[in-house]
mmCIF file of C-alpha atoms and ligand atoms in Angstrom:
data_model
loop_
_atom_site.group_PDB
_atom_site.id
_atom_site.type_symbol
_atom_site.label_atom_id
_atom_site.label_comp_id
_atom_site.label_asym_id
_atom_site.label_seq_id
_atom_site.Cartn_x
_atom_site.Cartn_y
_atom_site.Cartn_z
ATOM 1 C CA MET G 69 23.241 -5.873 8.074
ATOM 2 C CA ILE G 70 20.909 -4.680 10.734
ATOM 3 C CA TYR G 71 17.305 -3.855 10.811
ATOM 4 C CA TRP G 72 15.774 -1.660 13.146
ATOM 5 C CA ARG G 73 11.692 -1.839 14.412
ATOM 6 C CA PRO G 74 9.969 0.708 15.765
ATOM 7 C CA LEU G 75 7.484 -0.657 18.141
ATOM 8 C CA VAL G 76 4.725 1.750 17.722
ATOM 9 C CA GLN G 77 2.492 2.771 20.034
ATOM 10 C CA SER G 78 0.114 4.871 20.293
ATOM 11 C CA GLY G 79 -1.584 7.469 23.143
ATOM 12 C CA ALA G 80 -0.939 10.408 25.026
ATOM 13 C CA ALA G 81 0.972 8.733 28.194
ATOM 14 C CA ARG G 82 4.064 8.400 26.359
ATOM 15 C CA PRO G 83 8.086 8.172 28.254
ATOM 16 C CA LYS G 84 10.189 10.721 27.992
ATOM 17 C CA GLY G 85 12.207 10.742 24.860
ATOM 18 C CA ALA G 86 9.773 8.778 22.944
ATOM 19 C CA VAL G 87 10.591 9.593 19.618
ATOM 20 C CA PRO G 88 7.538 10.660 17.081
ATOM 21 C CA LEU G 89 7.036 7.848 14.685
ATOM 22 C CA ALA G 90 7.542 9.732 10.714
ATOM 23 C CA GLY G 91 6.324 12.996 12.145
ATOM 24 C CA GLY G 92 2.797 11.868 13.359
ATOM 25 C CA GLY G 93 0.455 10.921 16.465
ATOM 26 C CA LEU G 94 2.285 7.964 16.918
ATOM 27 C CA TRP G 95 5.526 7.091 18.818
ATOM 28 C CA PHE G 96 8.217 4.817 19.977
ATOM 29 C CA SER G 97 10.466 4.293 22.866
ATOM 30 C CA HIS G 98 11.829 1.099 21.552
ATOM 31 C CA VAL G 99 13.042 -0.808 18.759
ATOM 32 C CA GLU G 100 13.342 -4.250 17.915
ATOM 33 C CA ARG G 101 17.064 -5.169 16.615
ATOM 34 C CA LEU G 102 16.522 -7.539 13.578
ATOM 35 C CA GLU G 103 19.274 -9.077 11.843
ATOM 36 C CA ARG G 104 19.346 -12.358 9.277
ATOM 37 C CA GLY G 105 19.633 -15.791 11.447
ATOM 38 C CA ARG G 106 19.311 -14.295 14.440
ATOM 39 C CA ALA G 107 16.378 -13.852 16.954
ATOM 40 C CA GLY G 108 14.906 -10.128 17.323
ATOM 41 C CA GLU G 109 15.960 -7.998 20.290
ATOM 42 C CA VAL G 110 14.157 -5.125 21.750
ATOM 43 C CA VAL G 111 16.449 -2.042 22.599
ATOM 44 C CA PRO G 112 15.828 1.571 23.845
ATOM 45 C CA ALA G 113 15.114 3.441 20.645
ATOM 46 C CA ALA G 114 18.372 5.423 20.938
ATOM 47 C CA GLU G 115 20.464 2.321 20.091
ATOM 48 C CA ALA G 116 19.201 2.622 16.434
ATOM 49 C CA GLY G 117 21.278 6.012 16.707
ATOM 50 C CA ALA G 118 21.644 8.002 12.895
ATOM 51 C CA ALA G 119 18.708 4.898 11.949
ATOM 52 C CA LEU G 120 16.350 6.684 14.164
ATOM 53 C CA GLU G 121 16.505 9.395 11.374
ATOM 54 C CA PRO G 122 14.239 8.382 8.247
ATOM 55 C CA LEU G 123 11.960 6.814 11.138
ATOM 56 C CA ALA G 124 11.366 9.855 12.855
ATOM 57 C CA ALA G 125 11.389 12.328 9.899
ATOM 58 C CA PRO G 126 7.952 13.877 8.947
ATOM 59 C CA ARG G 127 6.842 12.675 5.639
ATOM 60 C CA ALA G 128 6.214 15.220 2.602
ATOM 61 C CA ASP G 129 2.756 15.150 1.184
ATOM 62 C CA PHE G 130 1.655 12.929 -1.076
ATOM 63 C CA ALA G 131 -0.532 13.606 -3.968
ATOM 64 C CA GLY G 132 -1.455 16.850 -1.447
ATOM 65 C CA LEU G 133 -2.173 15.104 1.164
ATOM 66 C CA SER G 134 -0.513 15.263 4.672
ATOM 67 C CA MET G 135 0.639 12.082 5.856
ATOM 68 C CA ALA G 136 0.486 12.919 9.253
ATOM 69 C CA ALA G 137 -2.531 10.831 9.760
ATOM 70 C CA PRO G 138 -3.963 7.576 7.798
ATOM 71 C CA ARG G 139 -5.395 8.126 4.199
ATOM 72 C CA ILE G 140 -8.143 6.298 3.006
ATOM 73 C CA MET G 141 -7.862 5.142 -0.635
ATOM 74 C CA GLY G 142 -11.220 3.454 -2.229
ATOM 75 C CA ILE G 143 -10.458 0.957 -5.065
ATOM 76 C CA LEU G 144 -12.494 1.251 -8.396
ATOM 77 C CA ASN G 145 -11.778 -1.927 -10.760
ATOM 78 C CA VAL G 146 -12.853 -1.001 -14.082
ATOM 79 C CA THR G 147 -12.693 -4.773 -14.962
ATOM 80 C CA PRO G 148 -14.882 -7.796 -15.492
ATOM 81 C CA ASP G 149 -12.411 -10.611 -13.736
ATOM 82 C CA SER G 150 -11.333 -8.485 -10.969
ATOM 83 C CA PHE G 151 -11.462 -10.731 -7.275
ATOM 84 C CA SER G 152 -13.918 -9.072 -5.628
ATOM 85 C CA ASP G 153 -15.186 -6.235 -7.396
ATOM 86 C CA GLY G 154 -15.107 -7.646 -11.173
ATOM 87 C CA GLY G 155 -18.057 -6.798 -13.535
ATOM 88 C CA LEU G 156 -19.931 -5.021 -11.232
ATOM 89 C CA PHE G 157 -18.519 -1.314 -12.806
ATOM 90 C CA LEU G 158 -17.706 -2.060 -15.950
ATOM 91 C CA ALA G 159 -20.356 -0.039 -17.542
ATOM 92 C CA ALA G 160 -19.198 3.836 -17.590
ATOM 93 C CA GLY G 161 -22.226 4.970 -15.084
ATOM 94 C CA ASP G 162 -21.864 1.987 -12.825
ATOM 95 C CA ALA G 163 -18.334 3.144 -12.168
ATOM 96 C CA LEU G 164 -18.693 7.007 -12.559
ATOM 97 C CA ALA G 165 -21.522 6.263 -9.167
ATOM 98 C CA GLN G 166 -19.059 3.400 -7.356
ATOM 99 C CA ALA G 167 -16.412 6.610 -8.200
ATOM 100 C CA ARG G 168 -18.500 9.824 -6.196
ATOM 101 C CA ALA G 169 -20.082 7.506 -3.843
ATOM 102 C CA MET G 170 -16.666 6.516 -2.775
ATOM 103 C CA ALA G 171 -15.317 9.972 -2.884
ATOM 104 C CA GLU G 172 -17.165 10.511 0.062
ATOM 105 C CA GLY G 173 -15.376 8.521 2.291
ATOM 106 C CA ALA G 174 -12.006 8.038 0.828
ATOM 107 C CA ASP G 175 -9.025 10.572 0.518
ATOM 108 C CA ILE G 176 -7.692 9.372 -2.974
ATOM 109 C CA LEU G 177 -9.536 6.770 -5.336
ATOM 110 C CA ASP G 178 -7.861 4.096 -7.068
ATOM 111 C CA ILE G 179 -8.776 3.047 -11.087
ATOM 112 C CA GLY G 180 -7.504 -0.226 -12.692
ATOM 113 C CA GLY G 181 -8.347 -1.764 -15.973
ATOM 114 C CA GLU G 182 -6.352 -4.846 -15.216
ATOM 115 C CA SER G 183 -6.745 -7.811 -12.857
ATOM 116 C CA THR G 184 -3.744 -8.560 -10.907
ATOM 117 C CA ARG G 185 -5.652 -11.211 -8.803
ATOM 118 C CA PRO G 186 -3.378 -14.864 -8.464
ATOM 119 C CA GLY G 187 -3.867 -16.673 -11.942
ATOM 120 C CA ALA G 188 -5.348 -13.465 -13.961
ATOM 121 C CA ALA G 189 -4.001 -12.963 -17.564
ATOM 122 C CA PRO G 190 -2.525 -9.482 -18.871
ATOM 123 C CA VAL G 191 -4.837 -7.003 -20.688
ATOM 124 C CA PRO G 192 -3.973 -5.378 -23.517
ATOM 125 C CA VAL G 193 -2.942 -2.094 -23.376
ATOM 126 C CA ALA G 194 -5.597 0.055 -25.732
ATOM 127 C CA GLU G 195 -8.283 -2.432 -24.003
ATOM 128 C CA GLU G 196 -6.876 -0.945 -20.222
ATOM 129 C CA ILE G 197 -7.082 2.384 -21.377
ATOM 130 C CA ALA G 198 -10.620 2.142 -22.763
ATOM 131 C CA ARG G 199 -11.698 0.899 -19.285
ATOM 132 C CA THR G 200 -10.095 3.395 -17.102
ATOM 133 C CA ALA G 201 -9.181 6.593 -19.091
ATOM 134 C CA PRO G 202 -13.172 7.898 -19.998
ATOM 135 C CA VAL G 203 -14.031 7.331 -16.604
ATOM 136 C CA ILE G 204 -11.264 9.439 -14.865
ATOM 137 C CA ALA G 205 -11.739 11.982 -17.422
ATOM 138 C CA ALA G 206 -15.825 12.033 -16.812
ATOM 139 C CA LEU G 207 -15.175 12.393 -12.837
ATOM 140 C CA ARG G 208 -13.059 15.258 -13.641
ATOM 141 C CA ALA G 209 -15.714 16.771 -16.242
ATOM 142 C CA GLY G 210 -18.118 16.246 -13.468
ATOM 143 C CA GLY G 211 -16.083 18.647 -10.775
ATOM 144 C CA LEU G 212 -14.486 15.734 -8.753
ATOM 145 C CA GLN G 213 -11.303 16.719 -6.923
ATOM 146 C CA THR G 214 -10.192 13.944 -5.211
ATOM 147 C CA PRO G 215 -7.029 12.971 -5.742
ATOM 148 C CA VAL G 216 -6.745 9.687 -8.442
ATOM 149 C CA SER G 217 -4.510 6.838 -9.001
ATOM 150 C CA ILE G 218 -4.198 4.709 -11.757
ATOM 151 C CA ASP G 219 -3.532 1.085 -10.762
ATOM 152 C CA THR G 220 -1.411 0.063 -14.370
ATOM 153 C CA ARG G 221 1.992 -1.395 -14.287
ATOM 154 C CA LYS G 222 2.321 0.014 -18.151
ATOM 155 C CA ALA G 223 3.577 3.533 -18.975
ATOM 156 C CA ALA G 224 0.611 4.364 -22.232
ATOM 157 C CA VAL G 225 -2.123 3.749 -19.464
ATOM 158 C CA ALA G 226 -0.780 5.657 -17.328
ATOM 159 C CA ALA G 227 0.088 8.411 -19.482
ATOM 160 C CA ALA G 228 -3.414 8.332 -20.667
ATOM 161 C CA ALA G 229 -4.649 8.031 -17.100
ATOM 162 C CA LEU G 230 -2.650 11.186 -16.309
ATOM 163 C CA ASP G 231 -3.863 13.288 -19.394
ATOM 164 C CA ALA G 232 -7.536 12.459 -18.043
ATOM 165 C CA GLY G 233 -6.928 13.730 -14.505
ATOM 166 C CA ALA G 234 -5.003 11.432 -12.555
ATOM 167 C CA GLN G 235 -2.650 12.376 -10.199
ATOM 168 C CA VAL G 236 -0.689 9.120 -8.762
ATOM 169 C CA VAL G 237 0.751 5.746 -10.657
ATOM 170 C CA ASN G 238 0.354 2.673 -8.354
ATOM 171 C CA ASP G 239 2.403 0.023 -10.072
ATOM 172 C CA VAL G 240 2.006 -3.435 -8.601
ATOM 173 C CA ALA G 241 5.168 -4.469 -10.544
ATOM 174 C CA ALA G 242 7.390 -1.268 -8.930
ATOM 175 C CA LEU G 243 8.688 -0.078 -12.438
ATOM 176 C CA THR G 244 9.919 -3.446 -13.044
ATOM 177 C CA PHE G 245 7.108 -4.621 -16.027
ATOM 178 C CA ASP G 246 7.421 -1.836 -18.299
ATOM 179 C CA ALA G 247 10.845 -0.040 -18.683
ATOM 180 C CA ALA G 248 8.917 3.479 -19.766
ATOM 181 C CA LEU G 249 6.883 3.618 -16.826
ATOM 182 C CA GLY G 250 9.730 5.034 -14.576
ATOM 183 C CA PRO G 251 10.443 7.864 -16.662
ATOM 184 C CA LEU G 252 7.054 8.382 -17.482
ATOM 185 C CA ALA G 253 6.169 9.333 -14.497
ATOM 186 C CA ALA G 254 9.295 11.371 -13.565
ATOM 187 C CA ALA G 255 9.148 13.685 -16.473
ATOM 188 C CA ARG G 256 5.401 14.216 -15.396
ATOM 189 C CA GLY G 257 6.484 14.727 -12.142
ATOM 190 C CA ALA G 258 3.626 12.017 -11.223
ATOM 191 C CA PRO G 259 3.815 10.963 -7.370
ATOM 192 C CA VAL G 260 4.490 7.146 -7.466
ATOM 193 C CA ILE G 261 3.507 3.680 -5.638
ATOM 194 C CA LEU G 262 6.052 0.750 -5.756
ATOM 195 C CA MET G 263 4.531 -2.775 -4.859
ATOM 196 C CA HIS G 264 6.565 -5.581 -3.915
ATOM 197 C CA HIS G 265 5.649 -9.021 -5.688
ATOM 198 C CA GLN G 266 7.092 -12.149 -6.018
ATOM 199 C CA GLY G 267 6.366 -13.604 -9.807
ATOM 200 C CA THR G 268 3.848 -12.814 -12.302
ATOM 201 C CA PRO G 269 -0.164 -12.862 -11.291
ATOM 202 C CA GLU G 270 -0.312 -15.494 -13.596
ATOM 203 C CA THR G 271 1.991 -18.012 -11.435
ATOM 204 C CA MET G 272 2.925 -16.071 -8.018
ATOM 205 C CA GLN G 273 1.354 -18.125 -5.792
ATOM 206 C CA ALA G 274 2.346 -21.283 -6.974
ATOM 207 C CA ASP G 275 4.976 -22.067 -4.373
ATOM 208 C CA PRO G 276 6.370 -18.697 -2.916
ATOM 209 C CA ARG G 277 9.553 -19.092 -0.704
ATOM 210 C CA TYR G 278 11.545 -16.896 0.893
ATOM 211 C CA ASP G 279 14.803 -16.692 3.168
ATOM 212 C CA ASP G 280 13.096 -14.105 5.665
ATOM 213 C CA VAL G 281 9.915 -12.455 4.258
ATOM 214 C CA LEU G 282 10.074 -9.020 6.154
ATOM 215 C CA LEU G 283 13.952 -8.398 5.439
ATOM 216 C CA ASP G 284 13.810 -10.079 1.923
ATOM 217 C CA VAL G 285 10.597 -7.924 1.343
ATOM 218 C CA TYR G 286 12.459 -4.453 2.506
ATOM 219 C CA ASP G 287 15.967 -5.261 0.806
ATOM 220 C CA TRP G 288 13.734 -5.558 -2.516
ATOM 221 C CA LEU G 289 11.645 -2.818 -1.739
ATOM 222 C CA ALA G 290 15.069 -0.245 -0.722
ATOM 223 C CA GLU G 291 16.479 -1.769 -3.893
ATOM 224 C CA ARG G 292 13.324 -0.580 -5.974
ATOM 225 C CA LEU G 293 13.034 3.020 -4.361
ATOM 226 C CA ALA G 294 16.677 2.926 -5.180
ATOM 227 C CA ALA G 295 15.960 2.509 -8.955
ATOM 228 C CA ALA G 296 12.633 4.771 -8.871
ATOM 229 C CA GLN G 297 15.123 7.301 -7.377
ATOM 230 C CA ALA G 298 17.431 6.653 -10.170
ATOM 231 C CA ALA G 299 15.059 7.214 -12.750
ATOM 232 C CA GLY G 300 14.787 10.613 -11.739
ATOM 233 C CA ILE G 301 11.875 10.544 -9.152
ATOM 234 C CA PRO G 302 12.032 11.906 -5.696
ATOM 235 C CA ARG G 303 11.801 9.953 -2.714
ATOM 236 C CA GLU G 304 9.316 13.045 -1.520
ATOM 237 C CA ARG G 305 7.229 10.791 -4.383
ATOM 238 C CA ILE G 306 7.470 7.603 -3.819
ATOM 239 C CA ALA G 307 5.268 5.182 -1.384
ATOM 240 C CA LEU G 308 5.998 1.664 -0.740
ATOM 241 C CA ASP G 309 4.110 -1.172 -0.397
ATOM 242 C CA PRO G 310 4.381 -4.232 1.057
ATOM 243 C CA GLY G 311 2.188 -6.231 -1.419
ATOM 244 C CA ILE G 312 -0.013 -8.355 0.691
ATOM 245 C CA GLY G 313 -1.154 -11.600 -1.270
ATOM 246 C CA PHE G 314 1.350 -11.160 -4.108
ATOM 247 C CA GLY G 315 3.433 -14.089 -4.302
ATOM 248 C CA LYS G 316 2.861 -14.999 -0.555
ATOM 249 C CA THR G 317 1.369 -17.469 1.538
ATOM 250 C CA VAL G 318 -0.940 -17.123 4.202
ATOM 251 C CA GLN G 319 2.395 -17.234 6.683
ATOM 252 C CA HIS G 320 4.489 -14.744 4.354
ATOM 253 C CA ASN G 321 1.438 -12.398 5.213
ATOM 254 C CA LEU G 322 1.134 -12.721 8.339
ATOM 255 C CA ALA G 323 5.057 -12.036 9.240
ATOM 256 C CA LEU G 324 4.305 -8.790 6.997
ATOM 257 C CA LEU G 325 1.987 -7.516 8.792
ATOM 258 C CA ARG G 326 3.151 -8.102 12.571
ATOM 259 C CA GLY G 327 6.377 -6.565 10.930
ATOM 260 C CA LEU G 328 4.897 -4.064 9.063
ATOM 261 C CA SER G 329 6.365 -0.577 11.078
ATOM 262 C CA LEU G 330 10.215 -1.976 9.722
ATOM 263 C CA PHE G 331 8.872 -0.165 6.548
ATOM 264 C CA HIS G 332 9.014 2.981 7.769
ATOM 265 C CA GLY G 333 12.726 2.559 8.148
ATOM 266 C CA LEU G 334 12.700 3.152 4.241
ATOM 267 C CA GLY G 335 11.730 6.894 5.023
ATOM 268 C CA CYS G 336 8.370 6.745 2.499
ATOM 269 C CA PRO G 337 4.859 6.494 3.567
ATOM 270 C CA ILE G 338 3.729 2.862 3.834
ATOM 271 C CA LEU G 339 0.550 1.526 1.866
ATOM 272 C CA LEU G 340 -1.316 -1.204 2.959
ATOM 273 C CA GLY G 341 -3.930 -3.190 0.642
ATOM 274 C CA ALA G 342 -5.309 -6.101 2.566
ATOM 275 C CA SER G 343 -8.936 -5.655 1.552
ATOM 276 C CA ARG G 344 -10.989 -8.455 1.048
ATOM 277 C CA LYS G 345 -7.748 -10.750 0.044
ATOM 278 C CA ARG G 346 -8.075 -14.545 0.157
ATOM 279 C CA PHE G 347 -5.816 -15.002 3.875
ATOM 280 C CA ILE G 348 -8.736 -12.804 5.213
ATOM 281 C CA GLY G 349 -11.353 -15.672 4.353
ATOM 282 C CA SER G 350 -8.936 -18.395 5.216
ATOM 283 C CA ILE G 351 -7.991 -17.256 8.604
ATOM 284 C CA GLY G 352 -11.418 -15.596 9.161
ATOM 285 C CA GLY G 353 -14.123 -17.598 7.455
ATOM 286 C CA GLY G 354 -15.392 -15.817 4.242
ATOM 287 C CA ALA G 355 -15.733 -17.660 1.313
ATOM 288 C CA GLU G 356 -17.007 -15.437 -1.235
ATOM 289 C CA ALA G 357 -14.702 -12.211 -1.511
ATOM 290 C CA GLN G 358 -17.675 -9.304 -0.573
ATOM 291 C CA ALA G 359 -18.114 -11.440 3.090
ATOM 292 C CA ARG G 360 -14.414 -10.283 4.228
ATOM 293 C CA MET G 361 -15.418 -6.895 5.171
ATOM 294 C CA PRO G 362 -15.512 -7.261 8.318
ATOM 295 C CA GLY G 363 -11.798 -9.157 8.582
ATOM 296 C CA SER G 364 -10.421 -6.325 6.117
ATOM 297 C CA VAL G 365 -11.046 -3.621 8.658
ATOM 298 C CA ALA G 366 -9.561 -4.961 11.230
ATOM 299 C CA VAL G 367 -6.600 -5.536 9.154
ATOM 300 C CA ALA G 368 -6.992 -2.098 8.031
ATOM 301 C CA LEU G 369 -6.476 -1.259 11.816
ATOM 302 C CA ALA G 370 -3.634 -3.529 12.826
ATOM 303 C CA GLY G 371 -1.784 -1.247 9.584
ATOM 304 C CA VAL G 372 -2.972 1.832 10.995
ATOM 305 C CA ALA G 373 -1.925 0.970 14.801
ATOM 306 C CA GLN G 374 1.858 0.787 13.130
ATOM 307 C CA GLY G 375 1.779 3.601 11.460
ATOM 308 C CA VAL G 376 0.918 2.887 7.418
ATOM 309 C CA GLN G 377 0.172 6.022 6.169
ATOM 310 C CA MET G 378 -2.687 4.754 3.451
ATOM 311 C CA ILE G 379 -5.121 1.816 3.541
ATOM 312 C CA ARG G 380 -6.385 0.511 -0.040
ATOM 313 C CA VAL G 381 -9.893 -0.400 0.578
ATOM 314 C CA HIS G 382 -13.222 -1.571 -0.715
ATOM 315 C CA ASP G 383 -15.724 -0.854 1.604
ATOM 316 C CA VAL G 384 -14.636 2.729 2.125
ATOM 317 C CA PRO G 385 -17.469 3.974 4.390
ATOM 318 C CA GLU G 386 -17.377 0.679 6.951
ATOM 319 C CA THR G 387 -13.404 1.683 7.320
ATOM 320 C CA ARG G 388 -13.646 5.189 7.589
ATOM 321 C CA GLN G 389 -15.831 4.675 10.515
ATOM 322 C CA ALA G 390 -13.385 2.396 12.109
ATOM 323 C CA LEU G 391 -10.553 4.596 11.797
ATOM 324 C CA LEU G 392 -12.606 7.552 13.157
ATOM 325 C CA LEU G 393 -13.377 5.477 16.021
ATOM 326 C CA TRP G 394 -9.744 4.076 16.110
ATOM 327 C CA GLN G 395 -8.711 7.424 16.575
ATOM 328 C CA ALA G 396 -10.851 8.947 18.781
ATOM 329 C CA VAL G 397 -10.131 5.942 21.368
ATOM 330 C CA ASN G 398 -6.386 5.900 20.653
ATOM 331 C CA GLY G 399 -5.923 9.665 20.597
ATOM 332 C CA GLY G 400 -2.866 11.434 19.594
ATOM 333 C CA GLN G 401 -3.384 11.509 15.585
ATOM 334 C CA ALA G 402 -4.302 14.643 14.075
HETATM 335 N N1 LIG Y 98 -4.037 -5.094 -4.328
HETATM 336 C C1 LIG Y 98 -4.420 -5.522 -5.684
HETATM 337 C C2 LIG Y 98 -4.361 -4.243 -6.882
HETATM 338 N N2 LIG Y 98 -3.425 -3.442 -6.408
HETATM 339 N N3 LIG Y 98 -2.204 -1.900 -5.541
HETATM 340 C C3 LIG Y 98 -1.287 -1.925 -4.292
HETATM 341 N N4 LIG Y 98 -0.409 -0.628 -3.918
HETATM 342 N N5 LIG Y 98 -1.275 -2.497 -3.086
HETATM 343 C C4 LIG Y 98 -2.132 -3.876 -2.958
HETATM 344 O O1 LIG Y 98 -2.306 -4.268 -2.153
HETATM 345 C C5 LIG Y 98 -3.251 -3.927 -4.534
HETATM 346 C C6 LIG Y 98 -2.789 -3.525 -5.721
HETATM 347 C C7 LIG Y 98 -5.073 -6.877 -5.955
HETATM 348 O O2 LIG Y 98 -6.496 -6.062 -5.696
HETATM 349 P P1 LIG Y 98 -7.982 -5.673 -6.103
HETATM 350 O O3 LIG Y 98 -7.537 -4.585 -6.839
HETATM 351 O O4 LIG Y 98 -8.686 -5.667 -5.715
HETATM 352 O O5 LIG Y 98 -8.302 -6.663 -6.932
HETATM 353 P P2 LIG Y 98 -7.854 -7.575 -8.606
HETATM 354 O O6 LIG Y 98 -6.393 -7.207 -8.789
HETATM 355 O O7 LIG Y 98 -8.367 -8.360 -8.797
HETATM 356 O O8 LIG Y 98 -8.292 -5.843 -9.654
#
């Protein structure tokens, strides 16, 4: 199989025949032709033939948000043990205050009640619902309009969150954990985010291995996309995520970040979640997760430069400022 990775560019000075990326302000004139076991080759975009169609086609709105320019997803973990904000927002009042503060700069809020950090143990369904649904309901009761996604692998938790006013299901297991989650999202018409992972949170960092991490993750996401569609979720309601840090070494994460634009070939919005993750500390220094904001912003912008449509971050105002400046300097973005 041949894979085509667009070499994404920004700015107004573009050659004739440049192809817009996913209907947004970025573009490409060349692609990298990739094949397992062979060195990549840079060729003019036209050589990709019919494979250009999903790379160029505008994306449908996701949860009512235009995907023509990058969107910020603010993270709110209502857990005692999340790797970076665990315990900070377990009390309902603290969670609500943080959600409202983040909504100033975030386009969508991602609320989770179960840590999936390496080594984390599963949380019982009733506990996960008790952590998340009341916060979402209180935000809606308070008039918050910002779209909310529920970060869960479980259908019962997703159902309670959707009932409370969430719109999107963000599943780090990409519908492989709970067979009822796909049919639930289909029946409710909820958009879903499907994330790549290898193994389970408890064991995933033990010894992750791939033949070719970029192409393996691409094939896996293609398979999960097909499975979600078979479960009745239309492509227009699906976003995909390479799952930084979920069963990946530092080198795996870097290979995925360098090759990110490949995933546009799947024809869906791409979400990148690298915020405060361990590799940022390994490369940039920052033993404590809270000390990894600058590196997280750098990685988010590297993703934006490759055309990802959503960045999932803890540090919303800092990322918003960086994004506004990136857009102003690079131009051509709505
Ligand atoms: N990362 C985490 C959780 N959910 N969802 C998506 N789509 N993509 C991600 O990269 C992703 C995710 C882990 O980060 P965090 O929520 O900050 O920590 P924890 O799992 O410890 O609660």
